[in-house]
Short mmCIF file of C-alpha atoms in Angstrom, two decimals:
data_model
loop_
_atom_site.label_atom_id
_atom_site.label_comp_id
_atom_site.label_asym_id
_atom_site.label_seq_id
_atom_site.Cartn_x
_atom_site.Cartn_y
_atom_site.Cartn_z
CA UNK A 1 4.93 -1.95 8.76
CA UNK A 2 4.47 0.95 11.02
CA UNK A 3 1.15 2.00 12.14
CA UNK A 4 0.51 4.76 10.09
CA UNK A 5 1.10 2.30 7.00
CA UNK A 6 -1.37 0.14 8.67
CA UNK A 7 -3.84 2.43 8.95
CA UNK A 8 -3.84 3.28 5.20
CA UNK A 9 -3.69 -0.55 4.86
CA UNK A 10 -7.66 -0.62 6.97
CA UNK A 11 -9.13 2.38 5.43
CA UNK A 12 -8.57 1.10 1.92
CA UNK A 13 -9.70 -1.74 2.97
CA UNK A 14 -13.24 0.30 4.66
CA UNK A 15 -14.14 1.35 1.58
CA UNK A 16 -14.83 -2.03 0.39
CA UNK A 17 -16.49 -2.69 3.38
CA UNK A 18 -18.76 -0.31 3.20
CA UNK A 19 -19.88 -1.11 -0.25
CA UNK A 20 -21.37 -4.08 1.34
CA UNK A 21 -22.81 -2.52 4.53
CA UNK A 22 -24.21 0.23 1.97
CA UNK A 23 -25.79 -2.86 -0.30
CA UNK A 24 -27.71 -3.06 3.11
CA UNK A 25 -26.37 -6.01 4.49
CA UNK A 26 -25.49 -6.38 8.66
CA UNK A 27 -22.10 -6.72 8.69
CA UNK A 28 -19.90 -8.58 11.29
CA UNK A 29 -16.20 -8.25 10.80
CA UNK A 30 -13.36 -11.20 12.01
CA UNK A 31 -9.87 -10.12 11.12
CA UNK A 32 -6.48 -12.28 11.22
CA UNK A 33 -3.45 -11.14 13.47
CA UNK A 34 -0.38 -12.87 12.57
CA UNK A 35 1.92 -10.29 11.70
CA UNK A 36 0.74 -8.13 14.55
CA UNK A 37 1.22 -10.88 17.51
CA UNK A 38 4.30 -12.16 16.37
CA UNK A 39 5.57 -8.60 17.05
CA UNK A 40 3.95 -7.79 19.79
CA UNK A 41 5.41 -10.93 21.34
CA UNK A 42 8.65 -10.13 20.20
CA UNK A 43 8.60 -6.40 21.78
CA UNK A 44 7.92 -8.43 25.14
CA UNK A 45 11.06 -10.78 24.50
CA UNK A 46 13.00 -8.09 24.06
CA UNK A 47 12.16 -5.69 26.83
CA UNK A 48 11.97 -8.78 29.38
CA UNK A 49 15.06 -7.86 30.97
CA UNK A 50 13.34 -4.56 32.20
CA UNK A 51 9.88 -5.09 31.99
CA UNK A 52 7.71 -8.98 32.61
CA UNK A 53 7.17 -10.20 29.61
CA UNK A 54 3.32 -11.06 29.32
CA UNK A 55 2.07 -14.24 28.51
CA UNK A 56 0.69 -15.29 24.63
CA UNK A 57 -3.18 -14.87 24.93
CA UNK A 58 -2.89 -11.35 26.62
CA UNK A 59 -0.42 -10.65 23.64
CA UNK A 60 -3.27 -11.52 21.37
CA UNK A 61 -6.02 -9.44 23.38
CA UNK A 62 -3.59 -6.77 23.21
CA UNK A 63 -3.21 -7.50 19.02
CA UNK A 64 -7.16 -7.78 18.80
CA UNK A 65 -7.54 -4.33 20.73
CA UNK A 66 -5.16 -2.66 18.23
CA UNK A 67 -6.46 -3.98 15.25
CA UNK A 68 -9.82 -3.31 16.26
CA UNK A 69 -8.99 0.18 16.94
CA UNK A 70 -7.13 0.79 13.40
CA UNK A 71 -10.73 -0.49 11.66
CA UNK A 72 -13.09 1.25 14.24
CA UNK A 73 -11.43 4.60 12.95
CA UNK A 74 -10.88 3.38 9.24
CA UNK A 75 -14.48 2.34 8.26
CA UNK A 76 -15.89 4.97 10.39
CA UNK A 77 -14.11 7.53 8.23
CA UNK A 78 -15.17 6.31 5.08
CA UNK A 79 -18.62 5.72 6.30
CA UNK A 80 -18.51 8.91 7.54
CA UNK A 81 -17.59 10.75 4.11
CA UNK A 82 -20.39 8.73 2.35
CA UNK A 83 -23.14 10.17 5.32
CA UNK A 84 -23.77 7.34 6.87
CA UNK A 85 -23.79 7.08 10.37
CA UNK A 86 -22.90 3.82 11.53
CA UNK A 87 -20.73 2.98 14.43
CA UNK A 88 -18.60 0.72 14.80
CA UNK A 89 -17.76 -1.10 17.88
CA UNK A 90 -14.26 -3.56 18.37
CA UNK A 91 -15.45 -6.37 21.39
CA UNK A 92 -12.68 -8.25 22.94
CA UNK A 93 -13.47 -11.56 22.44
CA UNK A 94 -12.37 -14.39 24.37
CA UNK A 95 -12.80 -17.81 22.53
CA UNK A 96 -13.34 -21.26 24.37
CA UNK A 97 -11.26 -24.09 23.22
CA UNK A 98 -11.48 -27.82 24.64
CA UNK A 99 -8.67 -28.15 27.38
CA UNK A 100 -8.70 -31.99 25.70
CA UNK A 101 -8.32 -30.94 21.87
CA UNK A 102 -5.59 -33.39 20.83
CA UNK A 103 -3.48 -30.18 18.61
CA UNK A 104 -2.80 -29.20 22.32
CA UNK A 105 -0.48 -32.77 22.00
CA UNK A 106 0.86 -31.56 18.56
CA UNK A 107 1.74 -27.73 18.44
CA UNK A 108 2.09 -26.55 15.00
CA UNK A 109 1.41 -22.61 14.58
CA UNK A 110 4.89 -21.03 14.32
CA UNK A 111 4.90 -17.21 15.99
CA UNK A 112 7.54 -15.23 16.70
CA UNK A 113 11.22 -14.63 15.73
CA UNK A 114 13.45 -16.91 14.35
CA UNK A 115 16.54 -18.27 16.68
CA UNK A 116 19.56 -20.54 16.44
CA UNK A 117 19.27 -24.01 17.35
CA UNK A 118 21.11 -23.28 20.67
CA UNK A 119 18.65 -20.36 21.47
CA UNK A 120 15.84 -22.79 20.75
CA UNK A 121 17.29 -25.37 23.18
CA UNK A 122 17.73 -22.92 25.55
CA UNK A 123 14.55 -21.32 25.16
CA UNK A 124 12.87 -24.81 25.66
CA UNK A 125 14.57 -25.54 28.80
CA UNK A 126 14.53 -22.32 30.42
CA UNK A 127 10.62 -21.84 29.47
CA UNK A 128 8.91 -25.02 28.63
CA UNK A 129 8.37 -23.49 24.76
CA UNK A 130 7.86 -26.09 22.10
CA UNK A 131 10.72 -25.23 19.34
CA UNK A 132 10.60 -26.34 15.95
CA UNK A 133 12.95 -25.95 12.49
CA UNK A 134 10.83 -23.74 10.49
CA UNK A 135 11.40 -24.04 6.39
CA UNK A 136 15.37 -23.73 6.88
CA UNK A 137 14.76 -20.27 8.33
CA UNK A 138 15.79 -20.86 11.86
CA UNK A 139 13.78 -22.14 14.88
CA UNK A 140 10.88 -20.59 16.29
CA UNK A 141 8.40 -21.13 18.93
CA UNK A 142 5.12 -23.10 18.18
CA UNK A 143 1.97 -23.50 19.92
CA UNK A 144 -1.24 -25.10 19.68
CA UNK A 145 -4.09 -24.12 17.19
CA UNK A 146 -7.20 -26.07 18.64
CA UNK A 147 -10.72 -25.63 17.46
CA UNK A 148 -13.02 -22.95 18.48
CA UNK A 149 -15.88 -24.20 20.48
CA UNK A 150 -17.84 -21.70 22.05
CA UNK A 151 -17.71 -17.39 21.93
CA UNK A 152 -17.71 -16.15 25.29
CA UNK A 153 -18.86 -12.67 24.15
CA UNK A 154 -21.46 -13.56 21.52
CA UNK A 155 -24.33 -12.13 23.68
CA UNK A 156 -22.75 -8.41 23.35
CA UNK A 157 -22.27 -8.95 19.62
CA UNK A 158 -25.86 -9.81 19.26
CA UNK A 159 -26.71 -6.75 21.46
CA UNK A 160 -24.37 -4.70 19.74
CA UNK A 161 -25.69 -6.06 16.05
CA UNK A 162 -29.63 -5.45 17.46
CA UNK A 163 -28.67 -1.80 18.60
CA UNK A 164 -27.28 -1.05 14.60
CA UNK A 165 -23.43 -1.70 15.55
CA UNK A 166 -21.03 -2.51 12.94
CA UNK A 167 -19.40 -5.11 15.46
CA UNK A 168 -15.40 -6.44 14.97
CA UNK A 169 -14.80 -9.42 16.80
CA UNK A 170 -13.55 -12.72 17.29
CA UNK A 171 -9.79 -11.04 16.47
CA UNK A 172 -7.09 -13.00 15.23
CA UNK A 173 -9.67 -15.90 16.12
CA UNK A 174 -9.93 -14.52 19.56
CA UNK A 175 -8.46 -15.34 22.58
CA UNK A 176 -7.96 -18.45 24.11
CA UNK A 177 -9.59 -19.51 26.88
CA UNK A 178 -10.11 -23.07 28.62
CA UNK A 179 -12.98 -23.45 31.10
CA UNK A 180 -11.94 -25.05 34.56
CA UNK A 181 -14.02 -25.78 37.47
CA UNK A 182 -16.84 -23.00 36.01
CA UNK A 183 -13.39 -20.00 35.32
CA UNK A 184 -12.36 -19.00 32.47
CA UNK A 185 -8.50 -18.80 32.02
CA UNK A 186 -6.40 -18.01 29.08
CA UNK A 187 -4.14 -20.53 27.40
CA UNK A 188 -1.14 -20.44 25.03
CA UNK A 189 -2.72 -21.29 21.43
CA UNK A 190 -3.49 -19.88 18.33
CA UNK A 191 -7.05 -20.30 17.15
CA UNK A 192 -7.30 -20.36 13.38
CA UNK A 193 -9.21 -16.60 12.41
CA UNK A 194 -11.13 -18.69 9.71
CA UNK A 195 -12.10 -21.44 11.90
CA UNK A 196 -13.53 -19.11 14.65
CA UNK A 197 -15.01 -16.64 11.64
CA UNK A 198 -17.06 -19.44 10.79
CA UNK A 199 -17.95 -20.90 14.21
CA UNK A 200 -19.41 -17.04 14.95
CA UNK A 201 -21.19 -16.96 11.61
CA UNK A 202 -22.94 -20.46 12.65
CA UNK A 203 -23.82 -18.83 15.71
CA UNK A 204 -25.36 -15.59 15.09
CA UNK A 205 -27.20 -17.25 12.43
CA UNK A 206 -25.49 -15.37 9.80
CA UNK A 207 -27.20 -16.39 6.05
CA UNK A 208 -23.46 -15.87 4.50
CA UNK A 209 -19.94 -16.53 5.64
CA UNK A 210 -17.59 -14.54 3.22
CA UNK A 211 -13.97 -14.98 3.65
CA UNK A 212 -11.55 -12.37 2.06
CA UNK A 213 -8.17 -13.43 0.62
CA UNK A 214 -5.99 -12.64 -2.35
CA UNK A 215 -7.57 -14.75 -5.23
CA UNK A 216 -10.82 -14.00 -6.83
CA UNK A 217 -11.95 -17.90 -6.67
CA UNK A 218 -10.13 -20.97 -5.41
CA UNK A 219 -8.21 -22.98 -7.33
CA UNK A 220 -7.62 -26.43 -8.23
CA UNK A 221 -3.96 -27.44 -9.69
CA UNK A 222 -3.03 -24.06 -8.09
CA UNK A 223 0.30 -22.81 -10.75
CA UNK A 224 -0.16 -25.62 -13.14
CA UNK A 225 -0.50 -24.80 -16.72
CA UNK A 226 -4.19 -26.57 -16.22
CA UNK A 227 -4.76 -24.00 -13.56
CA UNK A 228 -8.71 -24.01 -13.03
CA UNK A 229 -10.96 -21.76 -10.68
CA UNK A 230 -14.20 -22.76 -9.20
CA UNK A 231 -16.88 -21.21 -8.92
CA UNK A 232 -18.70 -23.29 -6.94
CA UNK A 233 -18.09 -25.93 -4.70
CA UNK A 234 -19.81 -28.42 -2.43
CA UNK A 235 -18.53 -29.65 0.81
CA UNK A 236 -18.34 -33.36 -0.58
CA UNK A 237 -16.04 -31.85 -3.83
CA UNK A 238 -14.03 -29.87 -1.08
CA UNK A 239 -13.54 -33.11 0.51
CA UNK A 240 -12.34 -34.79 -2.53
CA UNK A 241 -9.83 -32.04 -3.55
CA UNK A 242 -8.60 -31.90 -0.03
CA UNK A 243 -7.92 -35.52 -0.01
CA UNK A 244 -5.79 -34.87 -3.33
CA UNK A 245 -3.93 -32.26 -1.57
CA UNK A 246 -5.07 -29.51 -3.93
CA UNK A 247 -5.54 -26.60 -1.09
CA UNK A 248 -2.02 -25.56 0.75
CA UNK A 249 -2.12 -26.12 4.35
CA UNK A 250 -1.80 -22.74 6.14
CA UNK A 251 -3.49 -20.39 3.72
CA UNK A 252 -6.23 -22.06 0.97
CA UNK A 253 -7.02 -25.23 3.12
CA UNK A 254 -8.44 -23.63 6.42
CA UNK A 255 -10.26 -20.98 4.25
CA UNK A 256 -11.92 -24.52 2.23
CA UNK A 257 -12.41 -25.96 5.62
CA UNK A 258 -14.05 -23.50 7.67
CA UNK A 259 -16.36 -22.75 4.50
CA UNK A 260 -17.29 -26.08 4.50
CA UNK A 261 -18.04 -26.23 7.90
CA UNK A 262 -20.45 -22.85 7.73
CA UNK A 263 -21.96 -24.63 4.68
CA UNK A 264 -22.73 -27.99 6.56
CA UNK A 265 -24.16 -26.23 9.64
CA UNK A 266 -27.89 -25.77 8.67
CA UNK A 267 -29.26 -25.91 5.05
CA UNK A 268 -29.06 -22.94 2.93
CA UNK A 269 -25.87 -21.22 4.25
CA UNK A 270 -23.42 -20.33 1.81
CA UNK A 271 -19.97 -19.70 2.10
CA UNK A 272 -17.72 -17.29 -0.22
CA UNK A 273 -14.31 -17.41 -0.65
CA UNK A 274 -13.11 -14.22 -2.97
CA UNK A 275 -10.80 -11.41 -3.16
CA UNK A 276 -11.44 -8.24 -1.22
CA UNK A 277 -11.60 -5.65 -3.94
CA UNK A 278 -14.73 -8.17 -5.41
CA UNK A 279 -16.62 -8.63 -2.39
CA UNK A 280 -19.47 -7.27 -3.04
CA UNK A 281 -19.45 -8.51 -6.67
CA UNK A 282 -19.36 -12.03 -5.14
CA UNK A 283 -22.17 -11.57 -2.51
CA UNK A 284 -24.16 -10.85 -5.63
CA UNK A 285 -23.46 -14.10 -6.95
CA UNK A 286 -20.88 -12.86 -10.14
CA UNK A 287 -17.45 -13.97 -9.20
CA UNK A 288 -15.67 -15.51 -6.12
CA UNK A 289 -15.96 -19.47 -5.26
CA UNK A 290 -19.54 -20.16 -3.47
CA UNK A 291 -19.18 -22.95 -0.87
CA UNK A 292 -22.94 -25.13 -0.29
CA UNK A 293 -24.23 -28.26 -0.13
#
């Protein structure tokens, strides 16, 4: 995708957004970054013969800065045709993980392009990368995906959300830090965007955590002629169906999961999982899956 596609991608995206923040809600947006660091780490593999290649978590701060500007100028257009004068403010947002998180042990989140076995090898030796065999596609470079634990920037967000900001944060689950000996430094990982959307909804106090996807609800027996979606679910069902293996890992499960999470946090909090285009349906309560106890 090149980044005028992208663009078109965010501001069709704004006007959705601003359907809600015009509903007169405070908005706080999280976004995802997958595509975007994966190529923005491959741009530094290949240019490393003339130019250092930089390290993972300034590859995401430099995905979260990009993104961030894309929706800063998309939903201020569109807010902008419908007179309303909202800003809208992207904060790079370091996130701190626990140095001891046992997925450090097990790296799992494939980035990246996809090599030979004998690049992989050599890749591992040469660099210390984990490699693994992803889906018969080739081998690619893994790293960590620990849990979010603390938001070093939440202070500015709440400054930014008090002072009328439309705030974008916690990007592509935001950066990874580690705290040593009081310093903050930045570590190879991957933090999941709906794990550390939900973390900053718990800590800004936010009444609703709504998490945009491509369904309209979620599903149990997901393709199967008995195909059902929910419309609501408690964290004790979620627990159930996870247990059956109903939500696929990488996409439905750590949406389920961080809902749950948000939903268990303090009473009252609801979580939505729903389809973009019905957003602000489901904040109204008609469609989308609603995640409380």
């Amino acid at each position: 995708a090149t980044a005028e596609s992208q663009l078109e991608v965010v501001e069709k995206t704004s006007e959705y957004i601003a359907d809600i923040i015009e509903s007169g809600y405070d908005v706080v947006l999280a976004h995802g970054n997958g595509p975007q660091v994966g190529r923005i780490v491959l741009q530094n593999e290949y240019a490393s013969a003339v130019t250092p290649a930089m390290p993972f978590d300034v590859c995401g701060a430099m995905s979260q800065g990009y993104i961030g500007y894309h929706m800063q100028q998309g939903l201020e257009k569109v807010l902008r045709a419908r007179k309303n004068g909202k800003r809208v403010v992207t904060v790079v947002t370091q996130v701190v993980v626990d140095k001891d998180d046992p997925k450090f042990k097990a790296p799992s989140k494939p980035i990246g392009p996809f090599y030979t076995e004998d690049e992989a090898r050599k890749l591992e030796a040469e660099k210390g990368y984990t490699m693994k065999e992803d889906a018969g596609r080739g081998w690619r470079r893994v790293v960590a995906s620990p849990m979010p634990v603390e938001i070093v920037e939440l202070d500015a967000v709440k400054c930014l959300m008090n002072g009328g900001f439309i705030a974008i944060t916690v990007g592509g689950g935001g950066i990874p830090v580690v705290r040593r000996d009081g310093k903050l430094y930045g570590t190879p990982a991957v933090i999941d965007k709906d794990f550390a959307s939900a973390k900053l909804a718990e800590l800004l106090d936010a009444d609703m955590l709504v998490i945009l996807t491509a369904v309209e609800k979620v599903a149990i027996n997901f393709g199967k002629p008995d195909q059902k979606g929910l419309d609501t679910l408690t964290p004790d069902e979620a627990r159930k169906y996870i247990d059956e293996k109903q939500f696929a890992p990488g996409s439905m499960l750590p949406k389920v999961q961080a809902a749950m999470s948000f939903a268990e946090s303090k009473p009252g909090r609801v979580a939505l999982i729903t389809l973009l285009e019905k957003a602000a349906e489901g904040i109204e309560g008609k469609t989308g899956t609603r995640v409380q106890m």
